[in-house]
Coordinates of C-alpha atoms in Angstrom, one line a residue:
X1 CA -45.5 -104.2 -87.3
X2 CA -45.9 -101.2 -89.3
X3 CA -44.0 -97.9 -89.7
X4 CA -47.0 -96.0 -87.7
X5 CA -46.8 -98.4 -84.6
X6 CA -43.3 -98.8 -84.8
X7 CA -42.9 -94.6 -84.4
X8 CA -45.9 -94.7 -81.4
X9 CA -43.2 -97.5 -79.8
X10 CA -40.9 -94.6 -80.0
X11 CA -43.0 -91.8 -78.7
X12 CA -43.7 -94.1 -75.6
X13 CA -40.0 -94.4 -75.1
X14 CA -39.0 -91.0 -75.1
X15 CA -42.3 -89.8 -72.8
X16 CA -40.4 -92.1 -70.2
X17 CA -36.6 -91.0 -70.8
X18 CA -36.0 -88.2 -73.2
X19 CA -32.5 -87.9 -74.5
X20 CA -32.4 -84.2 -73.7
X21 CA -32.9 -85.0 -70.0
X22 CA -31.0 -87.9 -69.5
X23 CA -27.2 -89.6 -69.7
X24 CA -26.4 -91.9 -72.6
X25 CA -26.3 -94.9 -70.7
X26 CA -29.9 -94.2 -68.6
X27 CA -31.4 -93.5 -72.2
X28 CA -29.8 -96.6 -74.0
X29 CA -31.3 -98.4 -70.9
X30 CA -34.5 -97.6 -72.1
X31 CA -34.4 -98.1 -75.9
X32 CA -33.3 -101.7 -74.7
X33 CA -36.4 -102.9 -72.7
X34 CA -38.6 -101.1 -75.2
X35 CA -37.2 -103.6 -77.8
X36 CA -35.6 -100.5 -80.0
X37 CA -31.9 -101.1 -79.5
X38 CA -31.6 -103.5 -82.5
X39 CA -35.1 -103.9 -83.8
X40 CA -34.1 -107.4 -85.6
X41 CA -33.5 -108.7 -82.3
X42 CA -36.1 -110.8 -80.5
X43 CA -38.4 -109.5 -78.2
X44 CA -37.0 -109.8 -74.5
X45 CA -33.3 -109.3 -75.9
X46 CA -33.5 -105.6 -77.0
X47 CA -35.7 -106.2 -80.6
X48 CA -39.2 -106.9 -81.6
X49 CA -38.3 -109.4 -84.5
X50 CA -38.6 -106.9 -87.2
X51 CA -36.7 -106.1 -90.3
X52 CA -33.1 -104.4 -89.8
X53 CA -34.0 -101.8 -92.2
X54 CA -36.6 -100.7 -89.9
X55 CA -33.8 -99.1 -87.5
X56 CA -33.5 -96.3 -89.4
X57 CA -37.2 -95.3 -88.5
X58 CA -36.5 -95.9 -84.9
X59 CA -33.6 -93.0 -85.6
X60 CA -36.0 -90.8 -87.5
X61 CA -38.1 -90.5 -84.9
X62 CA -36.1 -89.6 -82.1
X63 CA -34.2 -86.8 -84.3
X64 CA -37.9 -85.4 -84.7
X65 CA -38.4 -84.5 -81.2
X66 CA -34.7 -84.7 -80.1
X67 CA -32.0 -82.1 -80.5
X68 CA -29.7 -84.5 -78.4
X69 CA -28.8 -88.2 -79.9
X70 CA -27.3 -90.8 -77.6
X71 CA -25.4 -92.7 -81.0
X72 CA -23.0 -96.1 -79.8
X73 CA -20.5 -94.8 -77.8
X74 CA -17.4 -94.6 -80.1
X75 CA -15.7 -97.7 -77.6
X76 CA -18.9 -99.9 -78.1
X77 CA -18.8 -100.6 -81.3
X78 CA -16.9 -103.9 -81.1
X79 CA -19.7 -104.9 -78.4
X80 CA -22.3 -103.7 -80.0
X81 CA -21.5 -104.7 -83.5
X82 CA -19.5 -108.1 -83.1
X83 CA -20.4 -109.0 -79.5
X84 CA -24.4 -108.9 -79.4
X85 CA -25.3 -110.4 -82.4
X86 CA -22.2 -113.7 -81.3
X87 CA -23.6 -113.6 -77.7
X88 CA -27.4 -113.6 -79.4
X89 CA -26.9 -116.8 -80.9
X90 CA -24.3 -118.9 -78.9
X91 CA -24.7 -117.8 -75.2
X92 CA -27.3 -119.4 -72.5
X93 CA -30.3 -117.1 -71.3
X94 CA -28.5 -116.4 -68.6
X95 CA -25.5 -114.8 -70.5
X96 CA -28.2 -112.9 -72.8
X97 CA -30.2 -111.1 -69.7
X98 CA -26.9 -109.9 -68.4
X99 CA -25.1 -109.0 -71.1
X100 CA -27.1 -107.7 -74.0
X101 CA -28.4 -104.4 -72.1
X102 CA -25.3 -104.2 -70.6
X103 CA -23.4 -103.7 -73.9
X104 CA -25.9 -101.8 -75.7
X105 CA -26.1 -99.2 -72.9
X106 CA -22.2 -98.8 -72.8
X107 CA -22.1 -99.8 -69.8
X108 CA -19.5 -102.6 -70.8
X109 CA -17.1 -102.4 -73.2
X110 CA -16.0 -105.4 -75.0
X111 CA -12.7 -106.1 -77.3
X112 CA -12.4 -109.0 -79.4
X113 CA -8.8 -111.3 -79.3
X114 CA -8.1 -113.4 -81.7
X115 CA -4.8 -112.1 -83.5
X116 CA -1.9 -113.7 -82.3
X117 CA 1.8 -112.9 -83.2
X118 CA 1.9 -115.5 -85.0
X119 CA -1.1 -116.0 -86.5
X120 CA -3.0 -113.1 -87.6
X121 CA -4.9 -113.3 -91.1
X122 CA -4.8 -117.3 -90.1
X123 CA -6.2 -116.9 -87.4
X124 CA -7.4 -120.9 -86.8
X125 CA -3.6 -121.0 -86.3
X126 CA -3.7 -119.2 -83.3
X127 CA -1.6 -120.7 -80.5
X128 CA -2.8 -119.6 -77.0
X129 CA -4.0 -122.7 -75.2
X130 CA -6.4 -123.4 -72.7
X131 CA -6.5 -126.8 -70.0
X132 CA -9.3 -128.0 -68.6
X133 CA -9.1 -128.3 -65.0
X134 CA -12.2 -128.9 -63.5
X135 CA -15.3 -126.6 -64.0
X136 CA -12.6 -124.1 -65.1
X137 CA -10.3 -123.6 -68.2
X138 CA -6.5 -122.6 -67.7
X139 CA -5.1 -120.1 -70.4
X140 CA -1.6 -119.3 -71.2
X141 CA -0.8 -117.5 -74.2
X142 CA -0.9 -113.8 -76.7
X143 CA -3.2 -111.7 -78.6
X144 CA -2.4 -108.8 -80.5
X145 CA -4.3 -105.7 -81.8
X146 CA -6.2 -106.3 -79.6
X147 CA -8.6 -102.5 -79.8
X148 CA -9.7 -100.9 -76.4
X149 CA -8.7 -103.7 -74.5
X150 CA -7.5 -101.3 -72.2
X151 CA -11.1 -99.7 -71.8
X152 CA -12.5 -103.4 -71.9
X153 CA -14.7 -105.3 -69.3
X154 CA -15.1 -108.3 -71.5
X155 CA -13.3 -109.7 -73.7
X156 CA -14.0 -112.3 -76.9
X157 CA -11.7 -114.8 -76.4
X158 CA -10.8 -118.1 -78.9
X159 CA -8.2 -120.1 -77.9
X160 CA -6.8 -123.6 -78.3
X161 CA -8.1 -126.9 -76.2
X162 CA -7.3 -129.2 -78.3
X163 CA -4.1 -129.2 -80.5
X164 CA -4.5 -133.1 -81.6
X165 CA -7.0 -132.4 -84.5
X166 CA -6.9 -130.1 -87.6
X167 CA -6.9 -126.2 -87.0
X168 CA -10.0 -125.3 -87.1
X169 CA -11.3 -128.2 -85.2
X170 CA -9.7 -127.4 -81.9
X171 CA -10.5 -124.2 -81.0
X172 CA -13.1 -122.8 -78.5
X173 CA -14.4 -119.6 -77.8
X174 CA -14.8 -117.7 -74.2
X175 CA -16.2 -114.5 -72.7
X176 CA -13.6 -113.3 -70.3
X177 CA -14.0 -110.5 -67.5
X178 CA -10.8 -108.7 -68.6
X179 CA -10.4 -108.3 -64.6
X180 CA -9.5 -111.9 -64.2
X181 CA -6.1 -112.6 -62.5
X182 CA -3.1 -112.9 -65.3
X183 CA -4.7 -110.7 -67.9
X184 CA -2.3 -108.0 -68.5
X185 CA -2.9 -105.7 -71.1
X186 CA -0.3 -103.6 -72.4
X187 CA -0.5 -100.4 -75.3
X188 CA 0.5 -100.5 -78.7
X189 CA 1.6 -97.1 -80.3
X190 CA 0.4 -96.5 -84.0
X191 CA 1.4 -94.3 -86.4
X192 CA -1.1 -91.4 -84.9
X193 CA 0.7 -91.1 -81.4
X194 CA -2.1 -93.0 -80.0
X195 CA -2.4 -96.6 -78.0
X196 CA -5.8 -97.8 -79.7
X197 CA -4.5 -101.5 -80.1
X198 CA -3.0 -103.4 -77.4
X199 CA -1.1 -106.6 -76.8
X200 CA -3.2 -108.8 -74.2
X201 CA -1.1 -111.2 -72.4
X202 CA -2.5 -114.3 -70.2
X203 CA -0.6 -116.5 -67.8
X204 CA -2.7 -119.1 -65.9
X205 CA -5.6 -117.2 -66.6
X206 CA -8.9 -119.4 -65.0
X207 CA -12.4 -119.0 -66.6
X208 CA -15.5 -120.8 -65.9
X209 CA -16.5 -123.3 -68.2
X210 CA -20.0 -122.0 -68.3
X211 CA -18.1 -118.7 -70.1
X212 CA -18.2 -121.0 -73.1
X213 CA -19.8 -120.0 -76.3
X214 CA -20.8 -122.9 -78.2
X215 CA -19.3 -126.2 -77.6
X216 CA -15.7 -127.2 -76.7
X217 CA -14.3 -127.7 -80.6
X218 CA -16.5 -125.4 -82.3
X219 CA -14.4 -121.9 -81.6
X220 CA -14.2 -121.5 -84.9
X221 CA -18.1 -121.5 -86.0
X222 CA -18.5 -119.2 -83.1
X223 CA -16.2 -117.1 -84.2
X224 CA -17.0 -116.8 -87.6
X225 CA -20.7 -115.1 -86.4
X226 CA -18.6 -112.8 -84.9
X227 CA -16.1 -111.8 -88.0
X228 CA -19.2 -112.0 -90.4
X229 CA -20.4 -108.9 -88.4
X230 CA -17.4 -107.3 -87.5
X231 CA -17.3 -106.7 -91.4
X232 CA -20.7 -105.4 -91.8
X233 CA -20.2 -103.0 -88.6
X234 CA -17.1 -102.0 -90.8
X235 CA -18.4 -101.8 -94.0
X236 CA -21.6 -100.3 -93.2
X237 CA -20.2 -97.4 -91.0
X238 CA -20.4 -95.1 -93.0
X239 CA -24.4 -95.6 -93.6
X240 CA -24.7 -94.2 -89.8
X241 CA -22.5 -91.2 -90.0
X242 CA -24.1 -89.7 -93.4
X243 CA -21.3 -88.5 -95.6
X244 CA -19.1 -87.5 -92.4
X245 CA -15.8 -87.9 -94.0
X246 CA -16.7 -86.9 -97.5
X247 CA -18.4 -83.7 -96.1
X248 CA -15.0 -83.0 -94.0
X249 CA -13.1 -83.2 -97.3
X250 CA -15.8 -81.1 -99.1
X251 CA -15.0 -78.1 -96.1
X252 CA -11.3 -78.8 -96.9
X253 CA -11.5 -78.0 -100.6
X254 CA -14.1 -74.7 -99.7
X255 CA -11.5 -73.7 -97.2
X256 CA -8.5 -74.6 -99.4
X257 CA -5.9 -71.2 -99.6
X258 CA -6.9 -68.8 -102.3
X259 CA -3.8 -69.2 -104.9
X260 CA -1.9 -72.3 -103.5
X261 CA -3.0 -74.0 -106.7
X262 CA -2.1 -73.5 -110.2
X263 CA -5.2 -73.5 -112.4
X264 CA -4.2 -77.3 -113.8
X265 CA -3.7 -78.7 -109.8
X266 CA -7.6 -77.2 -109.3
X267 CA -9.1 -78.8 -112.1
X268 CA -7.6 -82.0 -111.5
X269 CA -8.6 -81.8 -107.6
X270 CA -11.7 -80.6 -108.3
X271 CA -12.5 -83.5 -110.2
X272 CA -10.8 -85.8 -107.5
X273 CA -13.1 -84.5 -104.6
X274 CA -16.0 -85.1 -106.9
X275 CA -15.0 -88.7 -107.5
X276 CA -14.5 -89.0 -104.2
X277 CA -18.0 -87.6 -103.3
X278 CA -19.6 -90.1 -105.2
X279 CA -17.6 -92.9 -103.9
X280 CA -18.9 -92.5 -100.9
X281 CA -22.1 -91.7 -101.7
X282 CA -22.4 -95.0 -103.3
X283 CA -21.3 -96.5 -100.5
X284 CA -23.6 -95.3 -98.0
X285 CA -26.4 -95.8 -100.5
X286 CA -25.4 -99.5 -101.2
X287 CA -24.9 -100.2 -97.3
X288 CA -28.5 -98.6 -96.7
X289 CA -29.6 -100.7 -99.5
X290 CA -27.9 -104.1 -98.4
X291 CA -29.1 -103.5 -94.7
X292 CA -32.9 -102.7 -95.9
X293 CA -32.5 -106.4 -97.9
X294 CA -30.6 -108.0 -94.8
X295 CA -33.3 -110.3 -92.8
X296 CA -33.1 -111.5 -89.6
X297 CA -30.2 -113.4 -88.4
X298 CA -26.2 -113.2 -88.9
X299 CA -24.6 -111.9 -92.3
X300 CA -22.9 -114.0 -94.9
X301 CA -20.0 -113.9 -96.8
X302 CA -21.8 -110.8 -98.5
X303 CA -20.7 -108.3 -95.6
X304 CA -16.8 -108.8 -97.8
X305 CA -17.9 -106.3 -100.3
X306 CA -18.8 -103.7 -98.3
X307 CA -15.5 -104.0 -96.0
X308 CA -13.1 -104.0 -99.2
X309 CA -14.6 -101.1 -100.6
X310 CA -14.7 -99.2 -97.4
X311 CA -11.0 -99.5 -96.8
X312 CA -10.0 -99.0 -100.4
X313 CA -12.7 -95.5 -101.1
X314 CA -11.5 -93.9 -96.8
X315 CA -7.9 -94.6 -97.7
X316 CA -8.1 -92.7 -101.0
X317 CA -10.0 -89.9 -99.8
X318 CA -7.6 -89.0 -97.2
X319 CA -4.7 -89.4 -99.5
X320 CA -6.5 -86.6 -101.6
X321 CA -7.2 -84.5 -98.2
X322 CA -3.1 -84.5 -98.0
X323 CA -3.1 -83.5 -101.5
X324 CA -5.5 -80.3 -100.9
X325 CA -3.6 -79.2 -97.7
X326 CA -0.7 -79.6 -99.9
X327 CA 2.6 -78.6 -98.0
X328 CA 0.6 -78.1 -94.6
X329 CA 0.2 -82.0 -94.8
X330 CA 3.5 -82.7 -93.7
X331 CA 3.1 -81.2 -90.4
X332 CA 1.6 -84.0 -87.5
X333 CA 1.3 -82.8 -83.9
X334 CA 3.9 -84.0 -81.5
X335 CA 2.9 -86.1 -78.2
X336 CA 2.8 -90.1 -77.7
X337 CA 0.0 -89.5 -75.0
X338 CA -2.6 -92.9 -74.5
X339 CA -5.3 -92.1 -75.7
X340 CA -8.2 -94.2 -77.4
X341 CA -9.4 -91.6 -79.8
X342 CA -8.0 -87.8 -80.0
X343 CA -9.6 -86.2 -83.2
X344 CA -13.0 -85.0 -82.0
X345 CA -11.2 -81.9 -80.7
X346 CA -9.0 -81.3 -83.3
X347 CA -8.9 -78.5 -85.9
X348 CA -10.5 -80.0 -89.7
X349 CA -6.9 -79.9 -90.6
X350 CA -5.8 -81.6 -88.2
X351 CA -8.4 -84.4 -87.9
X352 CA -7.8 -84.9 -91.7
X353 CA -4.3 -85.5 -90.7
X354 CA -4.9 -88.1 -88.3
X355 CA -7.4 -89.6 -90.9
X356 CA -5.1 -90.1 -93.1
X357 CA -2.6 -92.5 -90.9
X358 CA -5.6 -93.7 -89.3
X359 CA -6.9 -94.7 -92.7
X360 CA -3.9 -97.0 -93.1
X361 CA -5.3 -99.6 -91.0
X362 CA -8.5 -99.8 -93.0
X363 CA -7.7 -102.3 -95.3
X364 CA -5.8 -104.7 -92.6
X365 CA -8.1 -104.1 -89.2
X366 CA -11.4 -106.6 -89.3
X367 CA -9.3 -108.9 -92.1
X368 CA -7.4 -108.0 -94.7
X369 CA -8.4 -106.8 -98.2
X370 CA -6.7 -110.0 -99.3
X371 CA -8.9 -112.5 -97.2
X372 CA -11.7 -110.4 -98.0
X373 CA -10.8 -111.3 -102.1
X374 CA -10.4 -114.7 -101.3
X375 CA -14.0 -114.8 -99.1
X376 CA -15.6 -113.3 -102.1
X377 CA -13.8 -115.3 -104.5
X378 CA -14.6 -118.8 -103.0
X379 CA -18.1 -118.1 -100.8
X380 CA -19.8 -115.6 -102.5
X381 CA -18.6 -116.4 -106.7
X382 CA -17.5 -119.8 -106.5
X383 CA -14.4 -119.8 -107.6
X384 CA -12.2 -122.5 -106.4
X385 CA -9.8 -122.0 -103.4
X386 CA -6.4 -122.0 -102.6
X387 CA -4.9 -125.4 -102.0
X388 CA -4.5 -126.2 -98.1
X389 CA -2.5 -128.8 -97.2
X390 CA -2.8 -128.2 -93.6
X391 CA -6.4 -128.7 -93.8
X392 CA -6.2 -132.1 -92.9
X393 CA -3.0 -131.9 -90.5
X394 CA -3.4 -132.5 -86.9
X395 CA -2.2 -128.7 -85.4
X396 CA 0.7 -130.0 -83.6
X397 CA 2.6 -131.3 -86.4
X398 CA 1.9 -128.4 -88.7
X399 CA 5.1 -126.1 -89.0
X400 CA 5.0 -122.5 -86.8
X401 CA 8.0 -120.7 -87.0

């Protein structure tokens, strides 16, 4: 399809629902059946089997003759990101006709849990089990940071069926309506006064076994598709909100106060901001230029670089936003009031502020920065790994504290 077709596709779209005149949800409706919510999707399932890359033109258009622009809802992303592209490939028709439009609208909001307590950058070590007992599975067990699980209809769920066999042989992988009797979800404060994570706990928890993804034992390819995109959604943000954090830190440094520097602190923050400028800019860039490359289908190991840079280039840039407010930095509003996200109203001061502690979860949220090493390290350059010796090890006999 070319770029003059594709933009006529577009036209024909908003002639039926313009985003000036309708809700986010009603409009996203429409972008789905019209094959434009994720162009590399197949036709029927929100795409038209196109390049990725071609996205952006889908955007381009609507900003032409749209002032208003129904972006992912800020609580999708997790659906949208990790949960279309896992349900896409492992679930039945049935799951795809119900779901996909579903998530993509907003209309449900998904979380993903697979950290446990005691098994969080393993993850295959994870604990919570699941019984078959009849056409159902029984679950008993704990996740942890587990994001908006507490705004969640649906949750991405892998658990433990079959502790005789290595690890990563004897997990499987469910979608569970977070409504189900026995799921209890309770919040997590953070370091920004806010309850964004959560712990989610189950206790004789029944899901149908037609809520399976994949086959019972292979949990852990399933949910590999979904950590594979989980870092590219991570990675790549920044390619949808153009220079939104390097621009905030920009306005900081214009609207810095006139003499609260000495002439060697302005020369050496000037040239920080500047580095930091072009830190992002290269990442955006290299994001837009890895997704205009990405064909159809899942991510590879690839989607690592992007996710380790991300953390390592946000979490410096707000460190140097403290540095420019200088001695207004140490002041953080009081209040432990739950809330999923509490900047968009905020001062620039006082969103750079929360960025900051937010910022500290970057490099540990979606994987660490020291799995991502290791993913690059072995999968993408080669190198040889570290020495398992529980790779082999049936999981019951393997050691847990």
């Amino acid at each position: 399809m070319d770029e003059a077709e594709l933009r006529a596709r577009v036209r024909k779209l908003l002639a039926e629902a313009h985003p000036e005149r309708t809700d986010s949800i009603t409009f996203r409706r429409k972008q789905f059946e019209h094959g434009l919510a994720l162009v590399h999707f197949p036709e029927g399932h929100g795409g038209l089997g196109i390049s990725p890359k071609q996205q952006l033109t889908v955007l381009d258009e609507i900003q032409k003759h749209s002032k208003v622009v129904h972006h992912d809802p800020p609580a999708g992303t997790i659906g949208i990101g990790m949960g279309m592209p896992t349900v896409l490939t492992y679930g039945s028709e049935k799951q795809k006709k119900y779901h996909l439009p579903r998530i993509f609208s907003g209309e449900d909001i998904w979380c993903q849990m697979f950290s446990e307590p005691s098994a969080g950058s393993d993850v295959a070590g994870l604990a919570s089990r699941a019984v078959s007992d009849g056409d159902h599975w029984v679950v008993n067990g704990q996740k942890v940071w587990t994001s908006v699980a507490h705004l969640s209809s649906w949750g991405m769920l892998v658990v433990r069926t079959n502790p005789d066999v290595p690890k990563h042989d004897g997990l499987s992988y469910f979608i569970l309506d977070m409504k189900t009797p026995g799921v209890t979800v309770r919040p997590l404060y953070q370091i920004t006064a806010e309850a964004e994570f959560n712990e989610v706990f189950f206790d004789n928890v029944r899901i149908p076994h037609e809520n399976m993804l994949g086959k019972e034992g292979q949990g852990w390819r399933v949910a590999i598709t979904t950590l594979m995109n989980e870092r590219v959604a991570i990675g790549g943000g920044g390619a949808k909100r153009k220079g939104a954090g390097s621009a905030q830190l920009v306005k900081l440094w214009k609207d810095r106060k006139a003499g609260a520097l000495s002439p060697a602190q302005e020369a050496m923050l000037r040239d920080r901001v500047t580095r930091s400028y072009m830190d992002n800019e290269l990442l955006r860039i290299t994001s837009q230029r890895a997704r205009a490359a990405q064909k159809q289908g899942n991510p590879g190991p690839e989607g690592s670089v992007m996710k380790l840079a991300q953390a390592d280039i946000n979490k410096h840039m707000w460190e140097l936003a403290m540095d420019v407010l200088g001695q207004d930095a140490l002041a953080f509003e009081a209040g432990y009031q739950l809330r999923q996200s509490g900047f968009e109203s905020r001062s620039l001061e006082s969103a750079a502020k929360y960025m900051f502690l937010r910022s500290r979860a970057n490099s540990i949220e979606g994987g660490t920065s020291e799995i991502m090493k290791n993913i690059l390290g072995e999968r993408v350059l080669g190198l040889p790994g570290d020495p398992r010796v529980d790779k082999d090890v049936p999981w019951k006999d393997i050691p847990r504290s």
